[in-house]
Coordinates of N, CA, C and O in Angstrom, one line a residue:
M1488 N -11.1 8.0 -24.2 CA -10.6 9.0 -23.5 C -11.2 9.4 -22.6 O -10.5 9.2 -21.4
A1489 N -12.8 8.9 -22.6 CA -13.6 9.0 -21.8 C -13.4 7.6 -20.6 O -13.4 7.7 -19.4
K1490 N -12.9 6.1 -20.7 CA -12.3 5.2 -20.3 C -11.1 5.5 -19.1 O -11.0 5.9 -17.9
K1491 N -10.0 6.2 -20.1 CA -9.0 6.9 -19.3 C -9.1 7.4 -18.2 O -8.9 7.7 -16.8
K1492 N -10.1 8.5 -18.2 CA -10.3 9.5 -17.3 C -10.9 9.2 -16.5 O -10.6 9.0 -15.2
A1493 N -12.2 8.1 -16.6 CA -13.1 7.5 -15.4 C -11.7 6.2 -14.9 O -11.6 6.3 -13.9
K1494 N -10.4 5.4 -15.8 CA -9.9 5.2 -14.5 C -8.8 5.7 -13.8 O -8.8 5.3 -12.9
Q1495 N -8.3 6.8 -14.3 CA -8.0 7.8 -13.2 C -8.4 8.1 -12.2 O -8.2 7.8 -11.5
S1496 N -9.8 8.9 -12.6 CA -10.6 9.1 -11.7 C -10.7 8.3 -10.7 O -10.8 8.3 -8.9
K1497 N -11.4 6.5 -10.3 CA -11.0 5.5 -9.9 C -10.0 5.6 -8.6 O -9.7 5.7 -7.8
Q1498 N -8.7 5.9 -9.6 CA -7.0 5.2 -9.1 C -7.1 6.4 -8.1 O -6.9 6.5 -6.6
A1499 N -7.8 7.8 -8.6 CA -7.6 8.9 -7.6 C -8.7 8.6 -5.5 O -7.9 9.1 -5.2
K1500 N -9.5 8.1 -6.2 CA -10.6 8.4 -5.0 C -9.4 7.1 -4.0 O -9.7 7.7 -3.1
Q1501 N -9.3 6.3 -4.7 CA -8.2 4.9 -3.8 C -7.2 5.4 -3.2 O -7.2 4.8 -2.1
Q1502 N -6.6 6.6 -3.9 CA -5.6 6.8 -3.1 C -5.8 7.8 -2.0 O -5.1 8.0 -1.4
S1503 N -6.9 9.1 -2.3 CA -7.2 9.7 -1.6 C -7.8 8.3 -0.1 O -7.7 9.6 1.1
A1504 N -8.5 7.8 -0.2 CA -9.2 6.9 0.5 C -7.7 6.0 1.4 O -7.8 5.0 2.2
A1505 N -6.6 6.0 1.2 CA -5.6 5.1 1.6 C -5.2 5.8 2.8 O -5.4 7.4 2.4
T1506 N -5.1 4.6 3.4 CA -4.7 5.3 4.7 C -3.6 4.3 5.3 O -3.4 3.4 4.9
P1507 N -2.9 4.4 6.6 CA -1.8 3.1 6.5 C -2.4 2.0 7.0 O -2.0 1.4 6.9
A1508 N -3.4 1.7 7.8 CA -4.6 0.7 7.5 C -4.7 -0.3 5.9 O -5.0 -1.3 6.2
T1509 N -5.1 0.5 5.4 CA -5.6 0.3 3.8 C -4.8 -0.1 3.6 O -4.2 -1.4 3.2
V1510 N -3.7 0.4 3.1 CA -2.0 0.0 2.8 C -1.8 -1.1 3.5 O -1.1 -2.1 2.7
A1511 N -1.8 -1.4 4.4 CA -1.4 -2.5 5.2 C -2.1 -4.1 4.9 O -1.5 -4.8 4.6
A1512 N -3.3 -3.6 4.4 CA -3.9 -4.7 4.2 C -3.7 -4.9 2.4 O -3.7 -6.3 2.5
T1513 N -3.5 -4.1 2.2 CA -3.6 -4.2 0.5 C -1.9 -5.0 0.7 O -2.0 -5.6 -0.1
E1514 N -1.0 -4.7 1.4 CA 0.4 -4.6 1.2 C 0.4 -6.8 1.5 O 1.1 -7.1 0.8
A1515 N -1.0 -6.9 2.0 CA -0.9 -8.1 3.2 C -1.6 -9.1 1.9 O -1.5 -10.3 2.3
G1516 N -2.4 -8.3 1.1 CA -3.2 -8.9 0.0 C -4.2 -9.8 0.4 O -5.2 -10.7 -0.2
V1517 N -5.0 -9.4 1.3 CA -6.1 -9.7 2.4 C -7.5 -9.1 0.7 O -6.9 -7.8 0.6
E1518 N -8.2 -9.6 1.1 CA -9.5 -8.7 0.8 C -10.1 -8.1 1.5 O -10.6 -8.5 3.0
F1519 N -10.7 -7.2 1.4 CA -11.0 -5.8 2.0 C -12.4 -5.1 1.2 O -11.7 -4.8 0.0
T1520 N -13.2 -4.4 2.2 CA -14.0 -3.8 1.3 C -13.7 -2.0 2.5 O -13.7 -2.7 3.5
T1521 N -13.8 -0.6 1.8 CA -13.6 0.4 2.2 C -15.3 0.7 2.3 O -15.5 0.9 0.8
H1522 N -14.8 1.5 3.6 CA -16.7 2.2 3.3 C -16.6 3.5 3.9 O -16.4 3.6 4.8
A1523 N -17.2 4.5 3.3 CA -16.8 6.1 3.7 C -18.1 6.5 4.1 O -18.8 6.5 3.2
Y1524 N -18.3 7.3 5.0 CA -19.1 7.8 5.2 C -18.9 9.7 6.0 O -17.7 9.8 6.5
A1525 N -20.1 10.2 5.9 CA -19.8 11.8 6.6 C -20.3 11.6 8.3 O -21.3 11.4 8.8
H1526 N -19.2 12.0 8.2 CA -18.7 11.2 9.7 C -19.7 13.2 10.4 O -18.7 14.6 9.8
D1527 N -20.3 12.7 11.8 CA -20.7 13.9 12.0 C -20.2 14.4 13.7 O -19.6 13.8 14.4
P1528 N -18.6 15.6 13.5 CA -18.3 15.7 14.7 C -18.9 15.6 16.2 O -18.4 15.3 17.6
A1529 N -20.1 16.1 15.5 CA -21.1 16.1 17.4 C -21.7 14.6 17.7 O -22.4 14.0 18.6
A1530 N -21.7 13.8 17.3 CA -21.9 12.3 17.3 C -21.1 12.0 18.6 O -20.0 11.7 18.6
A1531 N -22.0 11.3 19.4 CA -22.4 10.8 20.5 C -21.2 9.6 20.6 O -20.4 9.3 21.6
S1532 N -21.0 8.4 19.9 CA -20.2 7.5 19.3 C -20.1 7.1 17.9 O -20.7 7.1 17.5
Y1533 N -18.8 7.4 18.0 CA -18.0 6.9 16.5 C -18.6 5.8 15.6 O -19.0 5.2 14.7
G1534 N -18.2 4.5 16.7 CA -18.8 3.5 16.2 C -20.3 3.1 16.2 O -21.0 2.6 14.8
E1535 N -20.9 3.6 16.9 CA -22.6 3.0 16.5 C -23.0 4.3 15.7 O -23.9 3.9 14.7
E1536 N -22.5 5.5 15.1 CA -22.3 5.9 14.1 C -22.1 5.2 13.2 O -23.1 5.4 11.8
A1537 N -20.5 4.7 12.5 CA -20.6 4.2 11.3 C -21.9 3.2 11.4 O -22.0 2.7 9.9
A1538 N -21.8 2.3 12.4 CA -23.1 1.0 11.9 C -24.2 1.7 11.8 O -24.8 0.8 10.5
E1539 N -24.5 2.6 12.2 CA -25.8 3.5 11.0 C -25.5 3.7 9.5 O -26.9 3.6 9.0
A1540 N -24.3 5.0 9.9 CA -24.5 4.9 8.2 C -24.2 4.0 7.1 O -24.5 4.2 6.2
L1541 N -23.6 2.9 8.1 CA -23.0 1.6 7.0 C -24.6 0.6 6.7 O -24.6 -0.4 5.7
G1542 N -25.9 0.9 7.5 CA -27.0 0.2 7.5 C -26.6 -1.2 7.7 O -27.0 -1.9 7.9
V1543 N -25.3 -1.6 9.1 CA -24.9 -3.0 9.8 C -25.4 -2.7 10.8 O -25.6 -1.9 11.2
S1544 N -25.5 -4.4 11.5 CA -25.4 -4.1 13.7 C -24.8 -3.6 13.8 O -23.6 -3.8 13.3
P1545 N -24.4 -3.5 14.4 CA -23.3 -3.0 15.4 C -22.5 -3.8 16.3 O -21.8 -3.9 16.6
D1546 N -23.5 -5.2 16.4 CA -22.7 -6.2 16.8 C -20.9 -6.5 15.7 O -20.7 -7.3 15.9
Q1547 N -21.9 -5.8 14.1 CA -20.7 -6.5 13.3 C -19.3 -5.3 12.7 O -18.8 -4.5 12.2
V1548 N -19.7 -3.8 13.7 CA -18.7 -3.3 13.2 C -17.6 -2.9 14.8 O -18.7 -3.3 16.3
F1549 N -16.9 -2.8 15.3 CA -15.8 -3.4 15.7 C -15.4 -1.7 16.5 O -14.5 -1.3 15.3
K1550 N -15.0 -0.8 17.9 CA -14.6 -0.8 18.5 C -12.9 -0.7 18.2 O -12.8 -1.7 18.6
T1551 N -12.0 0.0 18.3 CA -10.5 0.5 18.7 C -10.3 0.8 19.8 O -10.3 2.0 19.7
L1552 N -9.6 0.5 20.7 CA -9.7 0.6 22.0 C -8.0 0.8 22.4 O -7.8 -0.7 22.4
V1553 N -7.4 1.0 23.4 CA -6.2 0.9 23.5 C -6.4 1.4 25.1 O -6.5 2.2 25.6
A1554 N -5.1 0.5 26.2 CA -5.4 0.0 27.3 C -3.7 -0.2 27.2 O -3.1 -0.6 27.0
D1555 N -3.9 0.2 29.3 CA -2.5 0.1 29.5 C -2.9 -1.0 30.5 O -3.7 -1.5 30.8
V1556 N -1.6 -2.0 29.3 CA -1.8 -3.7 31.0 C -0.5 -3.8 31.3 O 0.6 -4.1 30.9
D1557 N -0.5 -3.3 32.7 CA 0.8 -3.3 33.3 C 1.8 -2.9 32.9 O 3.0 -3.4 32.7
G1558 N 1.5 -1.9 32.0 CA 2.4 -0.6 31.9 C 2.5 -0.8 30.2 O 3.3 0.1 30.1
A1559 N 2.5 -1.3 29.0 CA 1.9 -2.0 28.4 C 1.6 -1.1 27.3 O 0.1 -2.0 27.2
L1560 N 1.0 -0.5 26.7 CA 0.3 -0.6 25.5 C -0.5 -1.8 24.9 O -0.1 -2.6 24.2
T1561 N -1.6 -1.4 24.7 CA -2.6 -3.1 24.0 C -3.7 -2.5 23.5 O -4.4 -1.8 23.8
V1562 N -3.9 -2.7 22.5 CA -5.8 -2.7 21.7 C -6.0 -3.9 21.6 O -6.4 -4.5 21.4
A1563 N -7.2 -3.2 22.4 CA -8.5 -3.9 22.4 C -9.5 -3.9 21.3 O -9.4 -2.7 21.0
V1564 N -9.8 -4.9 20.5 CA -11.2 -4.8 19.5 C -12.0 -5.6 19.9 O -12.8 -6.4 20.0
V1565 N -13.6 -4.6 20.4 CA -14.7 -5.1 20.6 C -15.7 -4.6 20.4 O -15.7 -3.4 19.3
P1566 N -17.0 -5.2 19.7 CA -18.1 -4.4 19.4 C -18.7 -3.3 19.8 O -18.7 -2.8 21.3
V1567 N -19.1 -2.2 18.9 CA -19.7 -1.5 19.4 C -20.7 -1.2 20.4 O -21.1 -0.3 21.0
S1568 N -21.7 -2.5 20.2 CA -22.7 -2.7 20.5 C -22.2 -3.0 22.6 O -22.9 -3.4 23.0
A1569 N -21.0 -3.4 23.1 CA -20.6 -3.5 23.8 C -19.3 -2.9 24.4 O -19.1 -1.9 23.9
S1570 N -19.4 -2.8 25.8 CA -17.8 -2.4 26.0 C -16.9 -3.6 26.5 O -16.9 -4.6 26.6
L1571 N -15.8 -2.6 27.1 CA -14.5 -3.1 27.1 C -14.8 -4.0 28.6 O -14.6 -3.8 29.3
D1572 N -14.1 -5.4 28.8 CA -14.4 -5.9 30.3 C -12.9 -5.9 30.1 O -11.7 -6.4 29.8
L1573 N -12.2 -4.3 31.2 CA -11.0 -4.4 31.5 C -9.8 -5.5 32.1 O -8.7 -5.8 32.1
K1574 N -10.5 -6.2 33.0 CA -10.1 -7.9 33.7 C -9.5 -8.6 32.6 O -9.0 -9.6 32.8
A1575 N -10.8 -8.9 31.9 CA -10.9 -10.2 31.0 C -9.5 -9.3 30.0 O -8.9 -10.4 29.9
L1576 N -9.7 -8.1 29.5 CA -8.3 -8.0 28.6 C -7.5 -8.0 29.0 O -6.3 -8.9 28.7
A1577 N -6.7 -8.0 30.7 CA -5.2 -7.7 30.8 C -5.2 -9.4 31.0 O -4.0 -9.9 30.8
S1578 N -6.5 -10.1 32.0 CA -6.4 -11.7 31.6 C -6.2 -12.3 30.4 O -4.8 -13.2 30.4
A1579 N -6.2 -11.5 29.1 CA -5.6 -12.3 27.7 C -4.6 -11.9 27.4 O -4.1 -12.5 26.5
A1580 N -4.2 -11.0 27.8 CA -3.3 -10.4 27.6 C -1.9 -10.8 28.4 O -0.9 -10.2 28.3
G1581 N -2.6 -11.4 29.5 CA -0.9 -12.4 29.7 C -0.9 -11.3 31.1 O 0.5 -11.3 31.5
G1582 N -1.6 -10.1 31.7 CA -1.4 -9.1 32.5 C -2.3 -9.7 34.0 O -2.7 -10.2 34.2
K1583 N -1.5 -8.5 34.8 CA -2.6 -8.5 36.1 C -3.8 -7.5 36.3 O -4.7 -7.3 36.5
R1584 N -3.7 -6.2 35.3 CA -4.2 -5.1 35.5 C -4.2 -4.4 34.5 O -3.5 -4.5 33.9
A1585 N -5.3 -4.2 33.6 CA -5.8 -3.3 33.4 C -6.5 -1.8 33.2 O -7.2 -1.5 33.5
A1586 N -6.1 -0.7 32.6 CA -6.7 0.5 32.7 C -6.8 1.8 31.3 O -6.2 0.6 30.3
M1587 N -7.7 1.8 30.9 CA -8.1 2.5 29.6 C -6.1 3.7 29.4 O -6.4 4.2 30.8
A1588 N -5.9 3.5 28.3 CA -4.9 4.8 28.0 C -5.4 5.8 28.1 O -6.4 6.4 28.0
D1589 N -4.3 6.7 28.5 CA -4.2 8.2 28.1 C -4.6 8.7 26.7 O -3.7 8.0 25.6
P1590 N -5.4 9.1 26.7 CA -6.0 8.8 24.6 C -4.8 9.8 23.8 O -4.3 9.3 22.7
A1591 N -3.9 11.2 25.1 CA -2.5 11.6 24.0 C -1.5 10.1 23.4 O -1.2 10.4 22.4
A1592 N -1.6 9.6 24.5 CA -0.8 8.5 24.1 C -0.9 7.2 23.0 O -0.3 7.0 22.5
A1593 N -2.3 6.9 22.8 CA -2.4 6.5 22.4 C -2.9 6.7 20.8 O -2.4 6.2 19.7
E1594 N -3.0 7.8 20.9 CA -2.8 8.9 19.3 C -1.1 8.7 19.2 O -1.2 8.5 17.7
R1595 N -0.5 9.3 19.3 CA 0.9 9.2 19.5 C 1.4 8.1 19.3 O 2.2 8.0 18.5
T1596 N 1.4 6.8 19.8 CA 1.7 5.6 19.3 C 1.0 4.7 18.4 O 2.0 4.1 17.8
T1597 N -0.1 5.2 18.2 CA -0.7 4.2 16.8 C -0.5 5.4 15.7 O -0.6 4.6 14.5
G1598 N -0.4 6.5 15.6 CA -0.5 7.6 14.5 C -1.8 8.1 14.5 O -2.1 8.3 13.2
Y1599 N -2.8 7.7 15.5 CA -4.5 7.9 14.7 C -5.1 8.8 15.7 O -4.3 8.8 16.9
V1600 N -5.8 9.3 14.9 CA -7.0 10.5 15.7 C -7.4 9.5 16.5 O -8.1 8.7 16.2
R1601 N -8.1 9.5 17.8 CA -9.0 9.0 18.5 C -10.3 9.0 17.7 O -10.7 10.6 17.1
G1602 N -11.1 7.8 17.5 CA -12.1 8.3 16.8 C -11.8 7.5 15.6 O -13.0 7.0 14.6
G1603 N -10.5 7.5 15.3 CA -10.2 6.9 13.9 C -8.8 5.7 14.0 O -8.4 5.4 13.4
I1604 N -8.6 5.5 15.5 CA -7.5 4.7 15.7 C -7.8 3.1 15.2 O -9.2 2.6 15.2
S1605 N -7.2 2.6 14.0 CA -7.5 1.4 13.5 C -6.4 0.5 14.3 O -5.3 0.5 14.7
P1606 N -7.0 -1.0 14.0 CA -6.4 -1.9 14.6 C -4.9 -2.3 13.3 O -4.1 -2.7 14.2
L1607 N -5.0 -2.0 12.3 CA -4.3 -2.0 11.4 C -3.3 -0.8 11.2 O -3.5 0.6 11.2
G1608 N -1.5 -1.0 10.5 CA -0.8 0.1 10.3 C -0.8 0.8 11.6 O -0.7 2.2 10.9
Q1609 N -0.3 0.7 12.6 CA 0.3 1.5 13.2 C 1.1 2.6 13.1 O 2.3 1.0 13.0
R1610 N 1.8 3.5 13.5 CA 2.9 3.6 14.4 C 3.6 2.9 14.4 O 4.6 2.4 14.5
K1611 N 3.7 2.3 15.8 CA 4.4 1.2 16.6 C 2.8 0.4 16.7 O 1.7 0.5 17.3
R1612 N 3.9 -1.1 16.5 CA 2.7 -2.0 16.3 C 2.5 -2.4 17.5 O 3.5 -2.8 18.5
L1613 N 1.1 -2.4 18.2 CA 1.2 -2.8 19.7 C 0.2 -4.3 19.6 O -0.4 -5.0 18.9
P1614 N -0.1 -5.0 21.2 CA -0.1 -6.2 21.3 C -1.8 -6.3 20.9 O -2.0 -4.8 21.5
T1615 N -2.5 -6.9 20.6 CA -3.9 -7.1 20.3 C -4.5 -8.3 20.2 O -4.8 -9.1 20.1
V1616 N -6.1 -7.9 21.4 CA -6.8 -8.7 21.6 C -8.3 -8.8 20.9 O -8.1 -7.1 21.0
L1617 N -8.8 -9.3 20.5 CA -10.0 -9.0 19.6 C -10.7 -10.1 19.8 O -10.8 -11.3 20.6
D1618 N -11.9 -9.3 20.2 CA -13.3 -10.1 21.4 C -13.5 -11.3 20.0 O -13.9 -11.2 18.8
A1619 N -14.1 -12.2 21.0 CA -14.3 -13.2 20.5 C -15.8 -13.9 19.6 O -16.0 -14.6 18.9
S1620 N -16.7 -12.6 19.8 CA -17.8 -12.6 18.5 C -17.4 -12.2 17.9 O -18.3 -12.4 16.4
A1621 N -16.3 -11.8 16.9 CA -15.6 -11.5 16.4 C -15.8 -12.6 15.0 O -16.7 -12.3 13.8
G1622 N -15.9 -14.4 15.4 CA -15.7 -15.1 14.4 C -17.3 -15.2 14.2 O -18.1 -16.2 13.4
D1623 N -18.1 -15.0 15.2 CA -19.0 -15.0 14.8 C -19.7 -14.8 13.2 O -21.4 -14.7 12.5
H1624 N -19.3 -13.8 12.6 CA -19.5 -12.6 11.4 C -18.6 -13.1 10.4 O -17.0 -13.5 10.3
A1625 N -18.7 -13.6 9.3 CA -18.2 -13.6 8.1 C -17.1 -12.1 8.0 O -16.4 -12.5 7.5
T1626 N -17.4 -11.4 7.8 CA -17.0 -10.3 8.2 C -17.1 -9.1 9.4 O -18.2 -9.0 9.8
I1627 N -15.9 -8.2 9.5 CA -16.0 -7.5 10.1 C -15.5 -6.0 9.8 O -15.0 -6.0 9.3
C1628 N -16.2 -5.1 10.9 CA -15.8 -3.5 10.3 C -15.1 -2.7 11.1 O -15.8 -2.6 12.1
V1629 N -13.4 -2.2 11.0 CA -13.1 -1.9 12.3 C -12.4 -0.4 11.5 O -12.8 -0.5 10.1
S1630 N -11.9 0.9 11.9 CA -11.7 1.8 11.6 C -10.8 1.7 10.4 O -9.9 0.8 10.6
A1631 N -10.9 2.8 9.8 CA -9.7 1.8 8.6 C -8.9 3.5 8.6 O -8.0 3.3 7.6
G1632 N -8.3 3.8 9.9 CA -8.0 5.1 10.5 C -7.9 6.8 10.4 O -6.8 7.0 10.3
R1633 N -9.6 6.9 9.7 CA -9.8 8.2 9.8 C -11.7 8.2 10.5 O -12.0 7.6 9.9
R1634 N -11.5 9.0 11.0 CA -13.4 9.2 11.2 C -14.0 8.8 10.2 O -13.7 9.9 8.9
G1635 N -15.1 8.7 10.2 CA -15.8 8.6 8.5 C -15.4 7.1 7.6 O -15.9 7.6 6.7
L1636 N -14.2 6.3 7.9 CA -13.9 5.6 7.1 C -13.7 4.5 8.0 O -12.6 4.3 9.1
E1637 N -14.4 2.8 7.5 CA -14.3 1.9 7.9 C -13.8 0.8 7.3 O -14.1 1.4 5.5
I1638 N -13.3 -0.1 7.1 CA -12.9 -1.3 7.1 C -13.0 -2.6 6.3 O -13.3 -2.7 8.1
E1639 N -13.8 -3.1 5.8 CA -14.4 -4.5 6.1 C -13.4 -5.6 6.1 O -13.1 -5.6 4.7
L1640 N -13.2 -6.1 6.9 CA -12.6 -7.7 6.3 C -13.0 -9.4 7.8 O -14.0 -8.6 8.4
S1641 N -12.1 -10.2 6.8 CA -12.6 -11.6 7.9 C -12.3 -11.2 9.1 O -11.0 -9.9 9.4
P1642 N -12.9 -11.8 10.2 CA -12.2 -11.2 11.3 C -10.9 -12.3 11.4 O -9.7 -12.4 11.6
K1643 N -10.7 -13.5 10.7 CA -9.3 -14.3 10.2 C -8.8 -13.5 10.0 O -7.5 -13.4 10.5
D1644 N -8.5 -12.9 9.0 CA -7.8 -11.8 8.3 C -6.9 -10.9 9.0 O -5.8 -10.4 9.8
L1645 N -7.9 -10.2 10.0 CA -8.0 -9.1 10.7 C -6.9 -9.3 12.3 O -6.0 -9.2 11.9
A1646 N -7.3 -11.0 12.6 CA -6.7 -11.5 13.6 C -4.7 -11.9 13.2 O -3.8 -11.5 14.3
T1647 N -4.8 -12.6 11.6 CA -4.0 -12.9 11.3 C -3.1 -10.9 11.1 O -1.5 -11.3 11.8
L1648 N -3.6 -9.9 10.7 CA -3.0 -9.0 10.1 C -2.1 -8.0 11.8 O -1.1 -7.6 11.2
T1649 N -2.7 -8.6 12.7 CA -2.7 -8.0 13.8 C -2.1 -8.5 15.0 O -1.3 -8.4 16.4
D1650 N -1.7 -10.3 14.8 CA -1.0 -11.4 15.6 C -1.8 -11.4 16.4 O -1.5 -11.0 18.2
A1651 N -3.5 -10.8 16.6 CA -4.4 -11.3 17.4 C -4.5 -11.9 18.1 O -4.5 -12.9 17.5
V1652 N -5.1 -12.1 19.4 CA -5.3 -12.9 20.8 C -6.7 -12.9 20.2 O -6.9 -11.4 20.4
T1653 N -7.5 -13.7 20.4 CA -8.8 -13.6 20.7 C -9.8 -14.0 21.8 O -9.3 -15.3 21.9
A1654 N -10.4 -13.5 22.3 CA -10.9 -14.0 23.6 C -12.3 -13.4 24.2 O -12.1 -12.1 23.4
P1655 N -12.7 -13.6 24.6 CA -14.3 -13.1 24.9 C -13.7 -11.7 26.1 O -13.6 -11.9 27.2
I1656 N -13.4 -10.5 25.8 CA -13.3 -9.5 26.5 C -13.8 -8.6 26.3 O -14.7 -7.3 26.7
A1657 N -15.3 -8.4 25.4 CA -16.7 -7.5 25.8 C -17.1 -8.1 26.9 O -17.9 -9.3 27.1
R1658 N -18.2 -7.5 27.1 CA -19.2 -7.7 27.9 C -20.7 -6.3 27.6 O -20.4 -5.1 27.0
A1659 N -21.8 -7.1 27.7 CA -23.5 -6.2 27.6 C -23.4 -5.1 28.4 O -23.0 -4.8 28.8

């Protein structure tokens, strides 16, 4: 009886951690791990907060940014330790100009709130560019779809699941 309750409890925890991002990864059959932490709403940087909470290098935790490239929303995935190079993003996405997207448009289009936007499981799948530095790591962490929840997976799996172009779009 105790084993049955423990199994039910584990299933309940897994279901409560389910987000469109984790569902997409599960349905694709890729290996991943989720990491939950207590999010501080006063944190200056969601990504740096995640890296510190997980005890990993900020180079291994990637933030998901939504930009407007020639009128089309595009996702950029870069290390939290770096900034997005908008010119490099525009070039990688086949455009001429890029600017950060309006936060409300990013939230409405992806179905996620700012600070919890995941490159996976978006309401409307957007073109995605993954920074080339992701390939320096066996696994990387990205938002799992809500503040305080990260999904760790191989950069190759992330690129495959998002049909991402890989290019150097980050700058120190």
